[in-house]
Amino acid sequence: MLTLSIILVLASNAITNRRDLSISFNRVLIGIFTVALIISLRSNNFVVLDKGVSLLGGLFHNTSLCINFHSFILFVSIIILQLTAFFPRNYVTNDINSNKGLIKNIVNTLLLSNKTKEQYAIIEYPLITLFIIVGAMFLISSSDVISIFLSIELQSYGLYLLCALYRNSESSTGAGLTYFLLGGLSSCFILLASGLLYSNSGTSNLDTYYVLTNLSDVKYTINNFVYWYNNDYVNYSLVVLSVGFLFKISAAPFHFWSPDVYDAIPTIVTTFVANIAKISILVFMLEIVHYTTSLTISNFNWTNCLLLSSLLSLIIGTVLGLNQSRIKRLLAYSTISHLGFMLLAISVNSIESLQAFIFYLMQYSISNITGFILIISIGYTLYMYRLSKQEEKQGEEEKILIDQDNSPIQYTSQLKGYYFINPNIAISLAVIIYSFVGIPPLVGFFGKQMVLSSALDKGYVFISLVAILTSVISAVYYLNIVKEIFFEKSDYMLNNSGEENKDNNESSNNVKQINIIGNYDYSSVLSTNLAATIAMFTLVITLFMLNPQQWLSMSNILAITTYN
């Protein structure tokens, strides 16, 4: 892998123009992740199914669960990197049968391919992404508090840099600083918990804590068996550790930073930040919860904190999402609500709940990434449109979008009547939204049904009722987006004249590029990779019920091997 990386990066530097270097590096990284994905999938052949393999003196422990989520993170990263590795639009001249039409097609592609956009000019983007993925994979396999802290910081530092990487975006820089300061605070909790665990047990290895946890049951049946050890220490230390990790994944009541950060950073970066960090931390928390559930003192277990966070996430993510007009803030509160379901599945800790958690995390990550890709794609498809004159005169303050070059779609009102502009993308977005709501037969329904079923089997009736009610209430702000797309009149009109709009509330960058071409005699379509990704994931989410066995069997086998 190292040799392949060096050769490909050197080749990119040798044969690529400086302007296109970032795109080449992103494509190289996609190739590297693809090979790593194949290696990761083949690694299952070398791992004992129910025991795993210990690495580097116990710092890391690879099990089937770890390896499968390594593969999943690599797959998700490849999908997200397509946004910066390929140009988003193809331009096809209507007159394609003549030489003149062919020349126009080439000119349109060169002038309107968005090569000047910032996401195609940041050379550091793929390198920082690589560090984040390495940190995420290390965290999933961590088996020592030292490797835990190093892994989470390697992942977090990359995320801080990624948020502030767009140097021309004032809002992005501010969000990166906010994320850095609050992320540093959460790291303090993790470091404090690690120090408490080590000082009270004399070891930093998680396996030892698991042994002490199991011995704590024996302590109360055999007098003086482990008289020197008090399991209060591990229990309360894990409470502090959970606070740090709940901060990192923006679960309530530590959620307050995520809506502001998600909304301020470019949408392409939001797609990465909102998914990768949560996958790695939640899988890591799954293993800790599973091996320490017997650590109960006076009817208190540290996993009760996760149940409380689950309850608050369900309520806060639903209620605060009802009055959001900015679409990325709405999706941030939606993520908090869905975290409530995943934390509930982790806290229940049965074979059924582990299967539900694995399935829910995978299906929600895919749905969430597809939703962000669709929002980005909508911004690209509105390139040739402008607001109608009547709409331009109304609400000028709202029409002036902060950082609109990097995040062209910011308000749900910008999606009005989009079905009449591009029905295919509109239908795909509606499918994703219905999956978030949990409407059958989409894959989101089965995820929620599995989590609620496992919780009810273990007697968690109250929180299951809260989850059902909040899921119904959250449908209000989800379905409002569908209403805007399909039943409202569009505010956009095709800018056939090619004349520059002189109003202050209209972005002039795109119009100036249009003036080079003149009147529209071409059509703009999404690039093949974006269209194929959207189509593939939309079909998976829609047609899951026709062949659910492979996905459910994989999550069931991983849950059984972990539980044993």
Coordinates of C-alpha atoms in Angstrom, one line a residue:
M1 CA 0.0 0.0 0.0
L2 CA 2.8 2.4 0.9
T3 CA 4.7 1.7 -2.4
L4 CA 1.5 2.1 -4.4
S5 CA 0.7 5.4 -2.7
I6 CA 4.2 6.8 -3.3
I7 CA 4.2 5.8 -7.0
L8 CA 0.8 7.3 -7.7
V9 CA 1.4 10.6 -5.9
L10 CA 4.7 11.1 -7.7
A11 CA 3.1 10.3 -11.0
S12 CA 0.4 12.9 -10.2
N13 CA 3.0 15.5 -9.5
A14 CA 4.9 14.7 -12.7
I15 CA 2.0 14.6 -15.3
T16 CA -0.6 17.0 -13.8
N17 CA -0.9 20.8 -14.0
R18 CA -0.7 22.7 -10.8
R19 CA -4.4 23.7 -11.2
D20 CA -5.6 20.1 -11.4
L21 CA -3.2 18.7 -8.8
S22 CA -5.9 18.5 -6.1
I23 CA -8.2 16.5 -8.4
S24 CA -5.4 14.1 -9.2
F25 CA -4.6 13.6 -5.5
N26 CA -8.3 12.8 -4.8
R27 CA -8.4 10.3 -7.6
V28 CA -5.2 8.7 -6.3
L29 CA -6.7 8.5 -2.8
I30 CA -9.8 6.8 -4.2
G31 CA -7.5 4.2 -5.8
I32 CA -5.7 3.7 -2.6
F33 CA -8.9 3.3 -0.6
T34 CA -10.2 0.8 -3.2
V35 CA -7.1 -1.4 -2.8
A36 CA -7.4 -1.0 1.0
L37 CA -11.0 -2.0 0.8
I38 CA -10.1 -5.2 -1.0
I39 CA -7.4 -6.0 1.5
S40 CA -9.8 -5.4 4.4
L41 CA -12.4 -7.7 3.0
R42 CA -9.9 -10.4 2.5
S43 CA -8.6 -10.0 6.1
N44 CA -11.7 -11.8 7.3
N45 CA -10.0 -15.0 6.2
F46 CA -7.2 -14.5 8.7
V47 CA -9.3 -13.6 11.8
V48 CA -10.7 -16.2 14.2
L49 CA -14.4 -15.5 13.9
D50 CA -15.3 -15.3 17.6
K51 CA -11.9 -14.3 19.1
G52 CA -10.2 -11.8 16.8
V53 CA -6.5 -11.0 16.6
S54 CA -4.5 -8.9 19.1
L55 CA -1.9 -6.5 17.5
L56 CA 1.1 -4.5 18.8
G57 CA 1.1 -5.9 22.3
G58 CA -2.6 -5.4 22.9
L59 CA -2.9 -1.8 21.7
F60 CA -5.3 -3.0 18.9
H61 CA -7.7 -5.9 18.6
N62 CA -9.1 -6.9 15.3
T63 CA -12.4 -8.8 15.2
S64 CA -14.8 -9.5 12.4
L65 CA -16.9 -6.5 13.6
C66 CA -13.9 -4.2 13.3
I67 CA -12.8 -5.5 9.9
N68 CA -16.3 -5.2 8.4
F69 CA -16.6 -1.6 9.7
H70 CA -13.1 -0.8 8.4
S71 CA -14.5 -1.9 5.0
F72 CA -17.6 0.1 5.4
I73 CA -15.7 3.3 6.3
L74 CA -13.5 2.9 3.3
F75 CA -16.5 2.4 1.0
V76 CA -18.2 5.5 2.4
S77 CA -15.0 7.5 2.0
I78 CA -14.7 6.5 -1.6
I79 CA -18.3 7.7 -2.3
I80 CA -17.7 11.1 -0.6
L81 CA -14.4 11.6 -2.3
Q82 CA -16.1 11.5 -5.7
L83 CA -17.4 15.0 -4.9
T84 CA -13.9 16.5 -5.1
A85 CA -12.3 14.0 -7.5
F86 CA -14.6 14.6 -10.5
F87 CA -16.3 17.6 -12.1
P88 CA -20.0 17.7 -11.3
R89 CA -21.5 18.6 -14.6
N90 CA -21.4 17.7 -18.2
Y91 CA -22.5 20.2 -20.9
V92 CA -24.0 18.8 -24.1
T93 CA -24.6 21.1 -27.1
N94 CA -28.0 20.7 -28.6
D95 CA -26.4 20.7 -32.1
I96 CA -24.2 17.6 -31.8
N97 CA -24.3 16.5 -35.4
S98 CA -22.0 19.2 -36.9
N99 CA -18.4 20.2 -36.4
K100 CA -19.5 23.6 -35.0
G101 CA -21.6 21.8 -32.4
L102 CA -18.6 19.6 -31.4
I103 CA -16.4 22.7 -31.0
K104 CA -19.1 24.4 -28.9
N105 CA -19.4 21.3 -26.7
I106 CA -15.7 21.4 -26.0
V107 CA -15.8 25.2 -25.2
N108 CA -18.7 24.8 -22.9
T109 CA -17.0 22.0 -21.0
L110 CA -13.8 24.0 -20.6
L111 CA -15.5 27.2 -19.6
L112 CA -18.2 25.9 -17.4
S113 CA -16.7 22.8 -15.7
N114 CA -16.2 24.7 -12.4
K115 CA -12.5 24.2 -12.3
T116 CA -12.1 27.5 -10.5
K117 CA -14.2 26.3 -7.6
E118 CA -12.4 26.0 -4.3
Q119 CA -13.0 22.4 -3.7
Y120 CA -11.0 21.6 -6.8
A121 CA -8.0 23.7 -5.8
I122 CA -7.2 22.6 -2.2
I123 CA -4.3 20.2 -2.4
E124 CA -4.3 19.4 1.3
Y125 CA -7.9 18.1 1.3
P126 CA -7.1 14.4 0.3
L127 CA -4.1 14.2 2.7
I128 CA -6.2 15.4 5.7
T129 CA -8.9 13.0 4.7
L130 CA -6.4 10.2 4.7
F131 CA -5.4 11.0 8.3
I132 CA -9.1 11.1 9.4
I133 CA -9.8 7.7 7.9
V134 CA -6.7 6.2 9.5
G135 CA -7.7 7.6 12.9
A136 CA -11.2 6.2 12.5
M137 CA -10.0 2.7 11.6
F138 CA -7.5 2.8 14.5
L139 CA -10.3 3.9 16.9
I140 CA -12.6 1.0 15.9
S141 CA -9.8 -1.5 16.7
S142 CA -8.4 0.2 19.8
S143 CA -7.9 -2.0 22.8
D144 CA -6.0 0.3 25.1
V145 CA -6.7 3.8 26.6
I146 CA -3.5 5.0 25.0
S147 CA -4.4 3.9 21.5
I148 CA -8.0 5.2 22.1
F149 CA -6.8 8.8 22.9
L150 CA -4.2 8.8 20.0
S151 CA -6.8 7.5 17.5
I152 CA -9.5 9.9 18.5
E153 CA -7.1 12.9 18.4
L154 CA -5.7 11.8 15.0
Q155 CA -9.3 11.7 13.7
S156 CA -10.4 14.9 15.4
Y157 CA -7.4 17.1 14.4
G158 CA -8.1 16.2 10.7
L159 CA -11.8 17.1 11.2
Y160 CA -10.8 20.5 12.7
L161 CA -8.5 21.3 9.8
L162 CA -11.1 20.1 7.2
C163 CA -13.7 22.5 8.6
A164 CA -11.4 25.5 8.3
L165 CA -9.7 24.5 5.1
Y166 CA -11.7 26.8 2.8
R167 CA -9.5 29.9 3.3
N168 CA -11.8 32.2 1.4
S169 CA -14.8 31.3 3.5
E170 CA -15.2 33.4 6.7
S171 CA -18.0 31.2 8.1
S172 CA -16.0 28.1 7.5
T173 CA -13.0 29.5 9.4
G174 CA -15.2 30.4 12.3
A175 CA -16.9 27.0 12.4
G176 CA -13.5 25.3 12.4
L177 CA -12.4 27.4 15.4
T178 CA -15.6 26.6 17.2
Y179 CA -15.3 22.9 16.5
F180 CA -11.6 22.9 17.6
L181 CA -12.3 24.6 21.0
L182 CA -15.3 22.5 21.9
G183 CA -13.6 19.3 20.5
G184 CA -10.6 20.1 22.7
L185 CA -12.9 20.3 25.7
S186 CA -14.4 16.9 25.0
S187 CA -10.8 15.5 24.6
C188 CA -10.1 16.7 28.1
F189 CA -12.9 14.5 29.4
I190 CA -11.5 11.5 27.5
L191 CA -8.0 12.2 28.8
L192 CA -9.3 12.6 32.4
A193 CA -11.3 9.3 32.2
S194 CA -8.2 7.5 30.8
G195 CA -6.1 8.8 33.7
L196 CA -8.7 7.8 36.3
L197 CA -8.9 4.3 34.8
Y198 CA -5.2 3.8 34.9
S199 CA -4.6 5.3 38.4
N200 CA -7.4 3.1 39.9
S201 CA -6.5 -0.2 38.2
G202 CA -2.8 0.0 37.4
T203 CA -3.3 -0.9 33.7
S204 CA -4.4 0.8 30.5
N205 CA -5.6 -2.3 28.6
L206 CA -9.3 -2.6 28.1
D207 CA -9.2 -6.4 28.4
T208 CA -8.1 -6.0 32.0
Y209 CA -11.1 -3.7 32.7
Y210 CA -13.4 -6.3 31.2
V211 CA -11.8 -9.0 33.5
L212 CA -12.3 -6.7 36.6
T213 CA -15.8 -6.1 35.5
N214 CA -16.6 -9.8 35.5
L215 CA -14.9 -10.3 38.8
S216 CA -17.0 -7.6 40.4
D217 CA -20.0 -10.0 40.3
V218 CA -18.0 -12.6 42.2
K219 CA -17.0 -10.1 44.8
Y220 CA -20.5 -9.9 46.2
T221 CA -20.9 -13.7 46.4
I222 CA -17.4 -14.7 47.8
N223 CA -16.2 -12.6 50.7
N224 CA -12.7 -11.0 50.4
F225 CA -12.2 -12.6 46.9
V226 CA -11.1 -9.3 45.4
Y227 CA -11.1 -7.2 48.6
W228 CA -8.5 -4.8 47.2
Y229 CA -10.6 -3.7 44.2
N230 CA -13.6 -1.4 44.3
N231 CA -15.5 -1.4 41.0
D232 CA -17.0 2.1 41.6
Y233 CA -13.8 3.5 40.0
V234 CA -14.3 1.9 36.6
N235 CA -18.0 2.7 36.6
Y236 CA -17.6 6.4 37.3
S237 CA -14.6 6.7 35.0
L238 CA -16.6 5.3 32.2
V239 CA -19.3 7.9 32.8
V240 CA -16.6 10.6 32.3
L241 CA -15.4 8.8 29.2
S242 CA -18.9 8.6 27.8
V243 CA -19.3 12.4 28.2
G244 CA -16.3 12.9 26.0
F245 CA -17.5 10.6 23.3
L246 CA -21.1 11.9 23.4
F247 CA -19.6 15.4 22.9
K248 CA -17.7 14.1 19.8
I249 CA -20.8 12.6 18.1
S250 CA -23.0 15.6 19.1
A251 CA -25.5 13.6 21.1
A252 CA -27.8 15.5 23.5
P253 CA -27.2 17.2 25.9
F254 CA -23.8 17.9 24.3
H255 CA -25.3 18.7 20.8
F256 CA -25.2 22.5 20.8
W257 CA -22.2 22.9 18.6
S258 CA -23.2 20.7 15.7
P259 CA -26.0 22.7 14.0
D260 CA -23.8 25.8 13.9
V261 CA -20.8 24.0 12.6
Y262 CA -22.6 21.9 10.0
D263 CA -24.4 25.0 8.7
A264 CA -21.3 27.2 8.5
I265 CA -18.9 24.8 6.7
P266 CA -19.2 23.9 3.0
T267 CA -21.7 21.2 2.2
I268 CA -19.0 18.9 0.8
V269 CA -17.1 19.0 4.1
T270 CA -20.4 18.6 6.0
T271 CA -20.9 15.3 4.2
F272 CA -17.7 14.0 5.5
V273 CA -17.8 15.4 9.1
A274 CA -21.4 14.3 9.7
N275 CA -20.7 10.7 9.0
I276 CA -17.2 9.3 9.4
A277 CA -16.6 10.5 13.0
K278 CA -19.9 9.0 14.2
I279 CA -19.4 5.6 12.6
S280 CA -16.0 5.0 14.3
I281 CA -17.0 6.3 17.7
L282 CA -20.3 4.5 17.8
V283 CA -18.7 1.1 16.9
F284 CA -16.1 1.7 19.5
M285 CA -18.7 2.5 22.2
L286 CA -20.6 -0.7 21.2
E287 CA -17.7 -2.9 22.3
I288 CA -17.1 -1.0 25.6
V289 CA -20.8 -1.2 26.5
H290 CA -21.0 -4.9 25.6
Y291 CA -18.1 -5.9 27.9
T292 CA -19.0 -3.7 30.9
T293 CA -22.8 -4.2 31.2
S294 CA -22.4 -6.3 34.4
L295 CA -20.6 -3.3 36.1
T296 CA -23.6 -2.3 38.3
I297 CA -23.4 -0.5 41.6
S298 CA -26.6 0.1 43.7
N299 CA -28.7 -0.4 40.5
F300 CA -26.5 2.2 38.7
N301 CA -24.6 1.3 35.6
W302 CA -22.6 3.8 33.5
T303 CA -24.7 2.8 30.4
N304 CA -27.7 4.5 32.1
C305 CA -26.0 7.8 30.9
L306 CA -26.3 6.5 27.4
L307 CA -30.0 5.8 27.9
L308 CA -30.5 9.3 29.3
S309 CA -28.6 10.8 26.3
S310 CA -30.7 8.6 24.0
L311 CA -33.9 10.0 25.5
L312 CA -32.7 13.6 25.3
S313 CA -31.5 13.2 21.7
L314 CA -34.8 11.8 20.6
I315 CA -36.7 14.8 22.2
I316 CA -34.3 17.6 21.4
G317 CA -33.5 16.5 17.8
T318 CA -37.2 16.4 17.1
V319 CA -38.5 19.5 18.8
L320 CA -35.7 21.9 17.8
G321 CA -35.8 20.6 14.2
L322 CA -39.4 21.8 13.8
N323 CA -38.6 25.5 13.4
Q324 CA -35.5 25.2 11.2
S325 CA -35.5 27.0 7.8
R326 CA -31.9 26.3 7.0
I327 CA -31.5 22.8 5.5
K328 CA -28.2 21.8 7.0
R329 CA -29.3 22.8 10.5
L330 CA -32.4 20.7 10.0
L331 CA -30.3 17.7 8.9
A332 CA -28.0 18.3 12.0
Y333 CA -31.1 18.0 14.3
S334 CA -32.2 15.0 12.3
T335 CA -28.9 13.4 13.0
I336 CA -29.2 14.0 16.7
S337 CA -32.7 12.4 16.6
H338 CA -31.3 9.3 14.8
L339 CA -28.4 9.1 17.3
G340 CA -31.1 8.6 19.9
F341 CA -32.2 5.4 18.2
M342 CA -28.6 4.2 17.9
L343 CA -27.7 4.9 21.5
L344 CA -30.8 3.1 22.6
A345 CA -29.8 0.0 20.6
I346 CA -26.3 0.1 22.2
S347 CA -27.7 0.5 25.7
V348 CA -30.1 -2.5 25.4
N349 CA -27.1 -4.8 24.7
S350 CA -28.7 -8.0 23.4
I351 CA -28.1 -10.0 20.3
E352 CA -31.2 -8.5 18.7
S353 CA -30.2 -4.9 19.7
L354 CA -26.6 -5.4 18.4
Q355 CA -28.0 -6.6 15.1
A356 CA -30.4 -3.6 15.0
F357 CA -27.5 -1.2 15.8
I358 CA -25.2 -2.5 13.0
F359 CA -28.0 -2.5 10.5
Y360 CA -29.3 1.0 11.6
L361 CA -25.8 2.6 11.5
M362 CA -25.1 1.3 8.0
Q363 CA -28.5 2.2 6.5
Y364 CA -28.6 5.6 8.1
S365 CA -25.0 6.5 7.0
I366 CA -25.8 5.6 3.4
S367 CA -29.1 7.5 3.5
N368 CA -27.5 10.6 5.1
I369 CA -24.6 10.7 2.6
T370 CA -27.0 10.3 -0.3
G371 CA -29.1 13.2 1.1
F372 CA -26.1 15.5 1.3
I373 CA -25.0 14.5 -2.2
L374 CA -28.5 15.3 -3.5
I375 CA -28.4 18.8 -1.9
I376 CA -25.0 19.4 -3.5
S377 CA -26.3 18.1 -6.9
I378 CA -29.4 20.4 -6.7
G379 CA -27.0 23.4 -6.4
Y380 CA -25.2 22.2 -9.5
T381 CA -28.4 21.8 -11.5
L382 CA -29.7 25.3 -10.7
Y383 CA -26.7 26.8 -12.5
M384 CA -28.6 27.9 -15.5
Y385 CA -31.6 29.3 -13.5
R386 CA -32.2 32.5 -11.7
L387 CA -34.9 33.8 -9.4
S388 CA -37.9 35.3 -11.1
K389 CA -38.3 39.1 -10.9
Q390 CA -41.3 38.9 -8.5
E391 CA -39.3 36.8 -6.1
E392 CA -36.2 39.0 -6.3
K393 CA -38.1 42.0 -4.9
Q394 CA -39.3 40.0 -1.8
G395 CA -37.2 39.1 1.2
E396 CA -33.9 40.4 0.0
E397 CA -32.2 39.7 3.3
E398 CA -33.0 36.0 3.0
K399 CA -31.9 35.8 -0.6
I400 CA -28.4 37.0 0.2
L401 CA -26.7 33.7 1.0
I402 CA -23.5 33.5 3.1
D403 CA -20.8 31.5 1.3
Q404 CA -23.1 30.7 -1.5
D405 CA -20.3 29.5 -3.8
N406 CA -19.5 26.6 -1.5
S407 CA -23.1 26.0 -0.2
P408 CA -25.5 27.1 -2.9
I409 CA -28.5 25.4 -1.3
Q410 CA -29.0 26.7 2.3
Y411 CA -32.7 27.2 2.8
T412 CA -35.6 24.8 2.4
S413 CA -37.4 27.5 0.6
Q414 CA -34.8 27.3 -2.2
L415 CA -36.3 23.8 -3.1
K416 CA -39.7 25.3 -4.0
G417 CA -41.1 23.6 -7.1
Y418 CA -37.8 21.8 -7.8
Y419 CA -39.8 18.8 -9.1
F420 CA -40.7 20.8 -12.2
I421 CA -37.0 21.6 -12.8
N422 CA -35.5 18.1 -12.3
P423 CA -38.0 15.4 -11.4
N424 CA -35.4 12.6 -11.1
I425 CA -33.4 14.3 -8.4
A426 CA -36.6 15.5 -6.7
I427 CA -37.9 11.9 -6.5
S428 CA -34.6 10.6 -5.2
L429 CA -34.6 13.2 -2.4
A430 CA -38.2 12.3 -1.5
V431 CA -37.2 8.7 -1.2
I432 CA -34.3 9.6 1.2
I433 CA -36.6 11.8 3.3
Y434 CA -39.3 9.1 3.5
S435 CA -36.5 6.7 4.7
F436 CA -35.5 9.2 7.4
V437 CA -39.2 9.3 8.5
G438 CA -39.4 5.5 8.6
I439 CA -42.1 4.9 6.1
P440 CA -42.4 1.3 4.8
P441 CA -41.1 -0.4 2.7
L442 CA -38.0 1.8 2.7
V443 CA -34.9 0.6 4.5
G444 CA -35.3 3.3 7.3
F445 CA -38.5 1.7 8.5
F446 CA -36.8 -1.7 9.1
G447 CA -34.0 0.0 11.1
K448 CA -36.4 1.7 13.4
Q449 CA -38.5 -1.4 13.7
M450 CA -35.6 -3.5 14.7
V451 CA -34.3 -1.1 17.4
L452 CA -37.8 -0.6 18.9
S453 CA -38.5 -4.4 18.9
S454 CA -35.2 -5.2 20.7
A455 CA -35.9 -2.4 23.3
L456 CA -39.4 -3.6 24.0
D457 CA -38.1 -7.2 24.4
K458 CA -35.8 -6.0 27.2
G459 CA -38.6 -4.0 28.9
Y460 CA -37.7 -0.4 27.8
V461 CA -41.3 0.5 27.3
F462 CA -41.2 4.2 28.1
I463 CA -38.2 5.2 26.0
S464 CA -39.7 3.1 23.1
L465 CA -42.9 5.0 23.3
V466 CA -41.0 8.3 23.3
A467 CA -39.0 7.1 20.2
I468 CA -42.3 6.3 18.4
L469 CA -43.9 9.6 19.2
T470 CA -40.8 11.7 18.3
S471 CA -40.5 9.7 15.1
V472 CA -44.0 10.7 14.1
I473 CA -43.5 14.3 15.2
S474 CA -40.2 14.6 13.2
A475 CA -42.2 13.7 10.1
V476 CA -43.5 17.2 10.2
Y477 CA -40.3 18.9 9.2
Y478 CA -39.3 16.1 6.8
L479 CA -42.6 16.2 4.9
N480 CA -42.5 20.0 4.8
I481 CA -39.5 19.6 2.5
V482 CA -41.5 17.2 0.3
K483 CA -44.3 19.8 0.2
E484 CA -41.9 22.5 -0.9
I485 CA -40.5 20.4 -3.7
F486 CA -43.6 18.9 -5.2
F487 CA -46.5 21.2 -4.3
E488 CA -45.1 24.7 -4.3
K489 CA -44.6 27.0 -7.3
S490 CA -41.0 27.3 -8.4
D491 CA -39.2 30.6 -7.8
Y492 CA -36.7 29.9 -10.7
M493 CA -36.8 30.7 -14.3
L494 CA -34.3 29.8 -17.1
N495 CA -32.0 32.7 -17.8
N496 CA -32.3 32.6 -21.6
S497 CA -31.1 36.1 -22.2
G498 CA -27.6 35.6 -20.9
E499 CA -27.7 39.1 -19.5
E500 CA -26.1 39.8 -16.2
N501 CA -28.4 40.4 -13.3
K502 CA -27.6 43.7 -11.7
D503 CA -29.5 43.1 -8.4
N504 CA -27.4 42.8 -5.3
N505 CA -29.2 39.8 -4.1
E506 CA -28.2 37.6 -7.0
S507 CA -24.9 35.8 -7.4
S508 CA -23.1 37.3 -10.4
N509 CA -20.3 34.7 -10.7
N510 CA -22.3 32.2 -12.6
V511 CA -23.9 34.8 -14.8
K512 CA -20.6 36.3 -15.9
Q513 CA -19.5 32.8 -17.0
I514 CA -22.8 32.6 -19.0
N515 CA -22.1 35.8 -20.8
I516 CA -19.0 34.2 -22.4
I517 CA -21.3 31.7 -24.1
G518 CA -24.2 34.0 -24.8
N519 CA -27.7 32.5 -25.2
Y520 CA -28.2 28.9 -24.1
D521 CA -27.9 26.4 -26.9
Y522 CA -26.7 23.6 -24.6
S523 CA -28.0 21.5 -21.7
S524 CA -26.4 20.8 -18.3
V525 CA -26.6 17.3 -16.8
L526 CA -25.0 15.8 -13.7
S527 CA -21.7 13.9 -14.3
T528 CA -21.9 10.2 -14.7
N529 CA -20.4 9.4 -11.3
L530 CA -22.8 11.6 -9.4
A531 CA -25.8 10.3 -11.3
A532 CA -24.8 6.7 -10.8
T533 CA -24.1 7.1 -7.1
I534 CA -27.5 8.7 -6.5
A535 CA -29.3 6.1 -8.6
M536 CA -27.6 3.2 -6.9
F537 CA -28.3 4.3 -3.4
T538 CA -31.8 5.3 -4.2
L539 CA -32.5 1.9 -5.6
V540 CA -30.9 0.2 -2.6
I541 CA -33.1 2.2 -0.2
T542 CA -36.2 1.7 -2.2
L543 CA -35.9 -2.0 -3.2
F544 CA -34.3 -3.3 0.1
M545 CA -37.4 -5.3 0.9
L546 CA -37.1 -7.4 -2.3
N547 CA -33.8 -9.0 -1.1
P548 CA -33.0 -8.1 2.5
Q549 CA -31.3 -11.4 3.4
Q550 CA -27.7 -10.6 2.7
W551 CA -27.6 -7.3 4.7
L552 CA -29.6 -8.8 7.6
S553 CA -27.6 -12.0 7.7
M554 CA -24.3 -10.1 7.9
S555 CA -25.5 -7.9 10.8
N556 CA -26.9 -11.0 12.5
I557 CA -23.6 -12.9 12.2
L558 CA -21.6 -9.9 13.5
A559 CA -24.0 -9.5 16.4
I560 CA -23.8 -13.2 17.4
T561 CA -20.0 -13.4 17.2
T562 CA -19.7 -10.2 19.2
Y563 CA -22.2 -11.3 21.9
N564 CA -20.5 -14.7 22.3

